[in-house]
Short mmCIF file of C-alpha atoms in Angstrom, two decimals:
data_model
loop_
_atom_site.label_atom_id
_atom_site.label_comp_id
_atom_site.label_asym_id
_atom_site.label_seq_id
_atom_site.Cartn_x
_atom_site.Cartn_y
_atom_site.Cartn_z
CA UNK A 1 125.89 93.74 60.43
CA UNK A 2 123.76 94.41 63.51
CA UNK A 3 125.03 93.75 67.01
CA UNK A 4 122.49 91.51 68.72
CA UNK A 5 124.12 91.79 72.14
CA UNK A 6 122.40 94.77 73.74
CA UNK A 7 123.98 96.40 76.80
CA UNK A 8 121.29 98.51 78.40
CA UNK A 9 123.86 100.68 80.15
CA UNK A 10 124.66 102.13 76.70
CA UNK A 11 121.11 103.56 76.58
CA UNK A 12 120.47 102.05 73.17
CA UNK A 13 116.78 102.04 72.26
CA UNK A 14 115.11 98.65 72.27
CA UNK A 15 111.63 97.49 71.36
CA UNK A 16 109.70 97.50 74.62
CA UNK A 17 107.34 94.66 73.71
CA UNK A 18 108.51 91.27 72.48
CA UNK A 19 106.86 87.89 72.17
CA UNK A 20 109.12 85.88 74.47
CA UNK A 21 111.62 86.88 77.14
CA UNK A 22 113.96 84.36 78.72
CA UNK A 23 115.54 85.28 82.03
CA UNK A 24 118.83 83.45 82.26
CA UNK A 25 121.35 82.57 79.55
CA UNK A 26 122.56 79.16 80.68
CA UNK A 27 122.04 75.90 78.82
CA UNK A 28 118.29 75.84 79.47
CA UNK A 29 117.73 79.45 78.41
CA UNK A 30 119.81 79.12 75.26
CA UNK A 31 118.12 75.86 74.27
CA UNK A 32 114.64 77.31 74.70
CA UNK A 33 115.65 80.37 72.69
CA UNK A 34 116.87 78.26 69.78
CA UNK A 35 113.71 76.12 69.65
CA UNK A 36 111.38 79.11 69.85
CA UNK A 37 113.26 81.46 67.53
CA UNK A 38 113.73 78.95 64.75
CA UNK A 39 109.96 78.76 64.54
CA UNK A 40 109.55 82.47 63.85
CA UNK A 41 109.07 83.94 67.32
CA UNK A 42 110.87 87.06 68.54
CA UNK A 43 112.99 86.13 71.56
CA UNK A 44 115.13 88.11 73.98
CA UNK A 45 117.49 86.53 76.53
CA UNK A 46 118.28 88.55 79.65
CA UNK A 47 121.46 87.44 81.44
CA UNK A 48 122.84 89.02 84.61
CA UNK A 49 126.43 88.04 83.80
CA UNK A 50 128.61 89.46 81.06
CA UNK A 51 128.88 85.95 79.59
CA UNK A 52 126.37 83.28 78.63
CA UNK A 53 126.46 79.61 79.57
CA UNK A 54 126.14 79.63 83.35
CA UNK A 55 127.81 76.60 84.91
CA UNK A 56 128.57 75.25 81.42
CA UNK A 57 131.16 77.95 80.76
CA UNK A 58 134.74 76.87 80.09
CA UNK A 59 137.79 79.03 80.74
CA UNK A 60 141.20 78.83 79.04
CA UNK A 61 144.19 78.98 81.39
CA UNK A 62 147.81 78.15 80.53
CA UNK A 63 146.71 76.31 77.41
CA UNK A 64 144.11 74.16 79.22
CA UNK A 65 140.32 74.14 78.90
CA UNK A 66 138.86 74.25 82.42
CA UNK A 67 135.21 73.32 82.86
CA UNK A 68 133.68 74.38 86.15
CA UNK A 69 134.35 71.02 87.74
CA UNK A 70 133.75 67.67 86.03
CA UNK A 71 131.19 67.77 83.22
CA UNK A 72 129.96 64.67 81.42
CA UNK A 73 127.30 64.26 78.75
CA UNK A 74 125.21 61.11 79.16
CA UNK A 75 125.38 59.30 75.84
CA UNK A 76 121.84 57.91 76.18
CA UNK A 77 120.46 60.97 77.93
CA UNK A 78 117.90 63.50 76.78
CA UNK A 79 120.57 66.16 76.39
CA UNK A 80 122.51 64.32 73.71
CA UNK A 81 119.29 63.74 71.72
CA UNK A 82 118.26 67.38 71.93
CA UNK A 83 121.71 68.61 70.92
CA UNK A 84 121.48 66.36 67.87
CA UNK A 85 118.07 67.81 67.03
CA UNK A 86 119.53 71.30 67.15
CA UNK A 87 122.53 70.33 65.01
CA UNK A 88 124.98 71.10 67.80
CA UNK A 89 128.15 69.20 66.98
CA UNK A 90 130.61 68.03 69.61
CA UNK A 91 133.55 65.66 69.71
CA UNK A 92 134.94 63.55 72.50
CA UNK A 93 135.09 59.97 73.68
CA UNK A 94 133.08 57.72 75.92
CA UNK A 95 134.84 57.03 79.18
CA UNK A 96 136.46 53.59 79.38
CA UNK A 97 136.48 52.52 83.03
CA UNK A 98 139.18 49.86 82.68
CA UNK A 99 141.69 51.99 84.58
CA UNK A 100 139.27 53.30 87.20
CA UNK A 101 139.41 52.23 90.83
CA UNK A 102 137.31 52.35 93.97
CA UNK A 103 138.70 53.53 97.31
CA UNK A 104 137.45 51.86 100.47
CA UNK A 105 139.07 51.93 103.90
CA UNK A 106 142.40 53.30 102.65
CA UNK A 107 142.71 50.64 99.95
CA UNK A 108 142.00 50.87 96.26
CA UNK A 109 140.36 48.15 94.19
CA UNK A 110 139.90 47.96 90.46
CA UNK A 111 136.40 49.07 89.55
CA UNK A 112 134.37 45.88 88.94
CA UNK A 113 132.82 46.61 85.55
CA UNK A 114 132.48 42.98 84.44
CA UNK A 115 130.68 40.02 85.97
CA UNK A 116 133.94 38.15 86.54
CA UNK A 117 135.39 41.19 88.30
CA UNK A 118 132.34 41.52 90.53
CA UNK A 119 132.67 37.91 91.62
CA UNK A 120 136.42 38.19 92.21
CA UNK A 121 136.74 41.64 93.76
CA UNK A 122 137.77 42.10 97.38
CA UNK A 123 135.93 45.39 97.44
CA UNK A 124 132.74 43.48 98.27
CA UNK A 125 133.57 41.22 101.18
CA UNK A 126 130.86 38.57 101.14
CA UNK A 127 129.44 36.40 98.36
CA UNK A 128 125.89 37.46 99.28
CA UNK A 129 126.78 41.10 98.75
CA UNK A 130 128.15 40.36 95.31
CA UNK A 131 124.98 38.48 94.39
CA UNK A 132 122.92 41.45 95.56
CA UNK A 133 124.85 43.75 93.22
CA UNK A 134 124.52 41.36 90.28
CA UNK A 135 120.76 41.02 90.82
CA UNK A 136 120.43 44.79 91.05
CA UNK A 137 122.27 45.35 87.77
CA UNK A 138 120.24 42.66 85.98
CA UNK A 139 116.94 44.14 87.18
CA UNK A 140 117.91 47.78 86.68
CA UNK A 141 116.78 48.21 83.07
CA UNK A 142 113.42 46.56 83.73
CA UNK A 143 112.79 48.26 87.06
CA UNK A 144 109.51 50.17 87.34
CA UNK A 145 110.46 53.45 88.95
CA UNK A 146 107.07 55.19 88.93
CA UNK A 147 106.26 54.12 92.46
CA UNK A 148 109.57 55.31 93.85
CA UNK A 149 109.15 59.07 93.47
CA UNK A 150 107.91 59.57 97.02
CA UNK A 151 110.55 57.62 98.88
CA UNK A 152 114.15 58.68 99.33
CA UNK A 153 117.08 56.94 97.71
CA UNK A 154 118.43 56.16 101.19
CA UNK A 155 115.14 54.54 102.25
CA UNK A 156 115.13 52.46 99.08
CA UNK A 157 118.72 51.35 99.72
CA UNK A 158 117.88 50.33 103.29
CA UNK A 159 114.92 48.25 102.08
CA UNK A 160 116.67 46.70 99.08
CA UNK A 161 120.05 45.59 100.42
CA UNK A 162 120.88 43.50 103.44
CA UNK A 163 124.64 43.61 102.96
CA UNK A 164 126.33 46.89 103.93
CA UNK A 165 129.00 46.59 101.21
CA UNK A 166 126.50 46.18 98.40
CA UNK A 167 124.40 49.04 99.80
CA UNK A 168 127.43 51.32 99.94
CA UNK A 169 128.44 50.34 96.39
CA UNK A 170 125.05 51.26 94.90
CA UNK A 171 124.94 54.40 97.00
CA UNK A 172 128.29 55.35 95.48
CA UNK A 173 126.86 54.81 91.98
CA UNK A 174 123.98 57.10 92.86
CA UNK A 175 126.30 59.74 94.25
CA UNK A 176 128.46 59.73 91.12
CA UNK A 177 125.45 59.77 88.76
CA UNK A 178 123.51 62.52 90.53
CA UNK A 179 126.34 64.61 92.07
CA UNK A 180 124.37 64.43 95.31
CA UNK A 181 125.68 63.45 98.75
CA UNK A 182 122.44 63.42 100.71
CA UNK A 183 120.68 60.23 99.61
CA UNK A 184 117.99 60.86 102.24
CA UNK A 185 116.93 64.01 100.39
CA UNK A 186 116.84 62.65 96.86
CA UNK A 187 114.01 60.61 95.42
CA UNK A 188 114.74 56.97 94.65
CA UNK A 189 113.15 57.39 91.22
CA UNK A 190 115.51 60.15 90.16
CA UNK A 191 118.60 58.44 91.55
CA UNK A 192 117.87 55.03 90.04
CA UNK A 193 116.89 56.47 86.68
CA UNK A 194 120.17 58.37 86.58
CA UNK A 195 122.15 55.23 87.45
CA UNK A 196 120.27 53.41 84.70
CA UNK A 197 121.15 56.10 82.16
CA UNK A 198 124.81 56.04 83.17
CA UNK A 199 125.11 52.25 83.10
CA UNK A 200 123.23 51.86 79.80
CA UNK A 201 125.13 54.35 77.65
CA UNK A 202 128.05 55.71 79.61
CA UNK A 203 129.26 59.29 79.52
CA UNK A 204 131.18 61.44 77.04
CA UNK A 205 133.82 64.04 77.87
CA UNK A 206 133.65 66.87 75.33
CA UNK A 207 136.63 68.27 73.42
CA UNK A 208 137.53 71.84 74.45
CA UNK A 209 134.94 71.74 77.23
CA UNK A 210 131.25 72.53 77.40
CA UNK A 211 131.89 76.02 76.08
CA UNK A 212 131.66 74.42 72.63
CA UNK A 213 127.98 73.68 73.33
CA UNK A 214 127.36 77.17 74.71
CA UNK A 215 129.03 78.85 71.73
CA UNK A 216 127.10 76.84 69.17
CA UNK A 217 123.74 77.41 70.86
CA UNK A 218 124.52 81.12 71.09
CA UNK A 219 125.52 81.29 67.41
CA UNK A 220 122.38 79.46 66.30
CA UNK A 221 120.24 81.78 68.42
CA UNK A 222 121.93 84.85 66.90
CA UNK A 223 121.33 83.57 63.38
CA UNK A 224 117.66 83.08 64.30
CA UNK A 225 117.42 86.71 65.38
CA UNK A 226 117.50 86.26 69.16
CA UNK A 227 118.43 89.46 71.01
CA UNK A 228 120.71 89.33 74.05
CA UNK A 229 120.57 91.70 77.01
CA UNK A 230 123.49 91.12 79.33
CA UNK A 231 125.00 92.53 82.50
CA UNK A 232 121.66 93.25 84.16
CA UNK A 233 119.73 91.23 86.73
CA UNK A 234 115.94 90.93 86.76
CA UNK A 235 114.66 91.97 90.16
CA UNK A 236 110.91 92.29 89.57
CA UNK A 237 108.20 90.95 87.27
CA UNK A 238 104.48 91.70 87.31
CA UNK A 239 101.45 91.23 85.09
CA UNK A 240 99.97 94.08 83.10
CA UNK A 241 97.82 94.60 79.99
CA UNK A 242 98.78 96.20 76.70
CA UNK A 243 95.62 98.35 76.54
CA UNK A 244 92.23 98.89 78.14
CA UNK A 245 90.11 97.69 75.24
CA UNK A 246 88.08 94.48 74.89
CA UNK A 247 90.94 92.75 73.05
CA UNK A 248 93.60 93.60 75.57
CA UNK A 249 96.39 91.07 76.02
CA UNK A 250 98.28 90.04 79.11
CA UNK A 251 101.90 91.12 79.28
CA UNK A 252 104.64 90.66 81.81
CA UNK A 253 106.47 93.79 82.88
CA UNK A 254 110.11 93.09 83.72
CA UNK A 255 112.19 95.51 85.74
CA UNK A 256 115.95 95.27 85.46
CA UNK A 257 118.49 96.19 88.10
CA UNK A 258 119.05 99.62 86.51
CA UNK A 259 115.27 100.33 86.79
CA UNK A 260 114.71 99.83 83.06
CA UNK A 261 111.25 98.34 82.44
CA UNK A 262 110.48 96.13 79.43
CA UNK A 263 107.41 94.02 78.61
CA UNK A 264 106.80 90.63 76.99
CA UNK A 265 103.81 88.42 76.34
CA UNK A 266 105.55 85.22 77.44
CA UNK A 267 108.28 84.94 80.06
CA UNK A 268 110.51 81.95 80.78
CA UNK A 269 112.61 82.03 83.95
CA UNK A 270 115.70 79.90 83.44
CA UNK A 271 117.43 80.48 86.75
CA UNK A 272 117.46 78.72 90.14
CA UNK A 273 114.67 78.09 92.67
CA UNK A 274 115.88 80.86 94.98
CA UNK A 275 115.74 83.50 92.26
CA UNK A 276 112.36 82.31 91.00
CA UNK A 277 110.99 82.46 94.54
CA UNK A 278 112.32 85.98 95.06
CA UNK A 279 110.57 87.15 91.87
CA UNK A 280 107.22 85.49 92.60
CA UNK A 281 106.80 85.36 96.39
CA UNK A 282 104.82 88.62 96.54
CA UNK A 283 102.57 87.81 93.57
CA UNK A 284 99.14 87.06 95.07
CA UNK A 285 98.01 85.21 91.93
CA UNK A 286 100.72 82.55 92.03
CA UNK A 287 99.61 79.30 93.66
CA UNK A 288 100.76 79.38 97.33
CA UNK A 289 101.56 75.65 97.36
CA UNK A 290 103.89 76.19 94.44
CA UNK A 291 105.64 79.01 96.30
CA UNK A 292 105.95 76.85 99.41
CA UNK A 293 107.49 74.08 97.32
CA UNK A 294 109.96 76.56 95.81
CA UNK A 295 110.97 77.85 99.21
CA UNK A 296 111.68 74.32 100.50
CA UNK A 297 113.68 73.43 97.38
CA UNK A 298 116.23 76.14 98.05
CA UNK A 299 118.95 73.67 99.11
CA UNK A 300 120.94 72.61 96.06
CA UNK A 301 123.40 69.75 95.89
CA UNK A 302 126.90 71.21 96.20
CA UNK A 303 130.43 69.99 95.65
CA UNK A 304 133.95 71.13 96.33
CA UNK A 305 135.97 70.76 93.15
CA UNK A 306 139.71 70.68 92.52
CA UNK A 307 140.69 71.07 88.86
CA UNK A 308 144.35 70.28 88.18
CA UNK A 309 146.41 70.62 85.00
CA UNK A 310 149.68 68.66 85.02
CA UNK A 311 152.74 68.60 82.78
CA UNK A 312 152.57 64.80 82.66
CA UNK A 313 150.79 61.75 84.06
CA UNK A 314 152.67 60.31 87.07
CA UNK A 315 150.83 56.97 87.10
CA UNK A 316 149.54 55.92 83.66
CA UNK A 317 147.84 52.86 85.16
CA UNK A 318 145.14 54.87 86.94
CA UNK A 319 142.73 57.23 85.21
CA UNK A 320 140.29 57.72 88.05
CA UNK A 321 139.11 56.72 91.51
CA UNK A 322 135.79 56.85 93.36
CA UNK A 323 135.30 56.80 97.10
CA UNK A 324 132.93 54.14 98.42
CA UNK A 325 133.53 54.96 102.09
CA UNK A 326 134.07 58.67 101.44
CA UNK A 327 132.24 61.01 99.02
CA UNK A 328 135.15 61.60 96.65
CA UNK A 329 135.60 61.46 92.87
CA UNK A 330 138.65 61.75 90.63
CA UNK A 331 138.79 61.42 86.85
CA UNK A 332 141.34 62.08 84.10
CA UNK A 333 139.11 63.97 81.70
CA UNK A 334 141.93 64.71 79.28
CA UNK A 335 142.28 61.01 78.46
CA UNK A 336 138.91 61.08 76.70
CA UNK A 337 138.67 64.69 75.47
CA UNK A 338 140.98 67.30 74.04
CA UNK A 339 141.30 69.69 76.97
CA UNK A 340 144.52 71.45 76.06
CA UNK A 341 145.53 73.47 73.01
CA UNK A 342 148.15 70.95 71.93
CA UNK A 343 145.97 67.96 72.78
CA UNK A 344 148.65 66.44 75.02
CA UNK A 345 147.87 68.07 78.36
CA UNK A 346 146.87 66.18 81.48
CA UNK A 347 143.76 67.49 83.25
CA UNK A 348 142.16 65.91 86.31
CA UNK A 349 138.88 66.89 87.92
CA UNK A 350 138.39 65.91 91.55
CA UNK A 351 135.31 66.58 93.64
CA UNK A 352 133.98 66.05 97.11
CA UNK A 353 130.20 65.72 97.35
CA UNK A 354 129.19 68.03 100.20
CA UNK A 355 126.85 67.13 103.05
CA UNK A 356 124.17 69.82 103.28
CA UNK A 357 123.65 69.13 106.99
CA UNK A 358 127.18 70.10 108.04
CA UNK A 359 129.16 73.32 107.93
CA UNK A 360 131.64 73.85 105.15
CA UNK A 361 135.29 73.12 105.81
CA UNK A 362 137.15 74.10 102.61
CA UNK A 363 140.62 73.46 104.03
CA UNK A 364 139.72 69.91 105.05
CA UNK A 365 137.88 69.27 101.78
CA UNK A 366 140.89 70.34 99.70
CA UNK A 367 143.20 68.17 101.81
CA UNK A 368 140.97 65.13 101.21
CA UNK A 369 140.98 65.69 97.46
CA UNK A 370 144.73 66.12 97.43
CA UNK A 371 145.03 62.97 99.53
CA UNK A 372 143.12 60.96 96.93
CA UNK A 373 145.50 62.25 94.26
CA UNK A 374 148.46 61.32 96.47
CA UNK A 375 147.10 57.78 96.72
CA UNK A 376 146.60 57.11 93.01
CA UNK A 377 148.93 59.65 91.36
CA UNK A 378 151.99 59.96 93.65
CA UNK A 379 154.30 62.73 92.50
CA UNK A 380 151.55 64.89 91.02
CA UNK A 381 152.44 67.89 93.20
CA UNK A 382 155.72 68.40 91.34
CA UNK A 383 153.99 68.45 87.96
CA UNK A 384 151.29 71.06 88.56
CA UNK A 385 150.88 73.62 85.76
CA UNK A 386 147.74 75.20 87.19
CA UNK A 387 145.14 74.27 89.75
CA UNK A 388 141.82 75.77 90.76
CA UNK A 389 139.82 74.98 93.89
CA UNK A 390 136.12 75.87 94.03
CA UNK A 391 135.01 75.12 97.59
CA UNK A 392 131.23 75.44 97.27
CA UNK A 393 129.90 74.96 93.74
CA UNK A 394 126.29 74.14 92.89
CA UNK A 395 126.22 70.78 91.12
CA UNK A 396 122.46 70.43 90.82
CA UNK A 397 119.41 72.39 91.91
CA UNK A 398 117.43 69.13 92.10
CA UNK A 399 117.75 68.53 95.81
CA UNK A 400 114.38 67.47 97.18
CA UNK A 401 113.83 67.65 100.90
CA UNK A 402 112.13 64.80 102.70
CA UNK A 403 109.05 66.55 104.05
CA UNK A 404 106.98 64.72 106.65
CA UNK A 405 107.95 61.31 105.38
CA UNK A 406 107.53 61.71 101.63
CA UNK A 407 109.38 63.18 98.69
CA UNK A 408 107.86 65.95 96.62
CA UNK A 409 107.71 66.02 92.84
CA UNK A 410 109.77 68.59 91.01
CA UNK A 411 107.70 71.56 89.86
CA UNK A 412 106.07 71.59 86.46
CA UNK A 413 107.19 74.04 83.78
CA UNK A 414 104.02 76.20 83.91
CA UNK A 415 103.76 78.48 86.94
CA UNK A 416 100.32 77.74 88.44
CA UNK A 417 97.87 80.58 88.98
CA UNK A 418 99.14 82.85 86.21
CA UNK A 419 99.31 82.70 82.43
CA UNK A 420 102.27 82.76 80.06
CA UNK A 421 104.89 82.36 82.78
CA UNK A 422 107.21 79.34 82.75
CA UNK A 423 110.24 77.94 84.54
CA UNK A 424 113.00 75.72 83.16
CA UNK A 425 116.28 74.34 84.44
CA UNK A 426 117.92 71.32 86.03
CA UNK A 427 115.27 71.29 88.78
CA UNK A 428 112.10 71.50 86.66
CA UNK A 429 109.91 68.82 85.12
CA UNK A 430 109.72 65.04 85.38
CA UNK A 431 112.55 63.99 83.08
CA UNK A 432 116.20 63.27 83.82
CA UNK A 433 118.68 65.03 86.05
CA UNK A 434 121.45 67.59 85.71
CA UNK A 435 121.93 69.02 82.20
CA UNK A 436 119.48 66.48 80.74
CA UNK A 437 116.71 68.12 82.74
CA UNK A 438 117.77 71.59 81.61
CA UNK A 439 117.58 70.54 77.97
CA UNK A 440 114.32 68.60 78.40
CA UNK A 441 112.44 71.33 80.28
CA UNK A 442 113.63 73.93 77.76
CA UNK A 443 112.28 71.95 74.84
CA UNK A 444 108.98 71.20 76.58
CA UNK A 445 108.32 74.87 77.33
CA UNK A 446 109.31 75.90 73.81
CA UNK A 447 106.81 73.51 72.31
CA UNK A 448 104.15 74.69 74.74
CA UNK A 449 104.63 78.30 73.69
CA UNK A 450 104.78 77.48 70.00
CA UNK A 451 101.48 75.63 70.02
CA UNK A 452 98.95 75.09 72.78
CA UNK A 453 97.46 72.24 70.75
CA UNK A 454 100.67 70.46 69.91
CA UNK A 455 101.51 67.35 71.87
CA UNK A 456 104.79 67.76 73.71
CA UNK A 457 107.08 64.80 73.18
CA UNK A 458 110.69 65.06 74.25
CA UNK A 459 111.77 61.49 73.69
CA UNK A 460 111.22 60.87 69.98
CA UNK A 461 114.08 62.93 68.58
CA UNK A 462 111.72 65.19 66.63
CA UNK A 463 109.96 68.50 66.94
#
């Protein structure tokens, strides 16, 4: 049985020319590899880490499955459809928000998930504000979002709501759905579409963490013959030709961090905007407007996350809490997914959505997250089995700056100015946000490579 994980440091010979190279072994890179390889193409994934999966990796500690912060699969999102296409099987439950609460001005209120609760809640002070929320929710599914790409979510909120409570409530929904604090830097179209997806189908927490998705995608790719190069970063790519004759073909020469050079006819970069920019900024053929856009996008949405495993649940009446006046989130993921070996463990994920315009203050951020736990789960400190604090984690690379009064579109998958070079990830293409965008852009590029004449359709559940 051949070992398809190739460590270049072992000086094992590899075929220098392949059909498709994918730089980055996260969800997007693995998904693209599966689509392309199952249609007969030779594919190699190059991953700088010793493990695949990127931010979707799950670690096992003290019998608990720790995702890197809270992960949720949108039941009606593009990601769930694409996973089904690829026969990736996962278990878990949809989140039931009956025991979720909203924090506002040091008080907690039951999350108003029903019409009667919206009308009765003291979270929204005035009757007019409640009516604004009800009208918003009724119109949401029929809302035409095409004209909202070039205005910020904050600008749309200011224009759409007269009542401050209703505005803050919808802003909170956007923050939770997009993992983004800075509403002034996010397009209204993306934010509202993400709220719509969340409200329509809800979210699923996955048994044993998102590593189950990573492992299955990796296994399918291996069975399809995908080769894996790991532990080496790509620090340079350039165009070249395979010969000097009339039928010469364009190749991309890739230089790895140990100065090994390998060549491929098609290259997909499945990393972040900063890395893509560093690889392409000196390439005179790449469209300069595209490079300028990349450079300005290099401000991802970040969160501070506190992941806590407990020996028991202090307050069984509260499964989660969201901050309306503060950018905080808390959810009992283990209530809806098996996240411990015995299936009985208690695992909370808490996050603070970070403001990109202010300096980090990890000590203060951790105190705020602990304070939210104190409010809704008093006594939790005595029941801690393990906790992990990640003070500055990238939640999404889709963070679009407001440039001279308008929002910019996310970049397309094809790098303009050159041939056979593509980008994919949670910041690429027109569809979805977060992991949904990673899956969608991966499929779109795969279909593009497989057939220039084939119509790319990522919504019909078919190849």
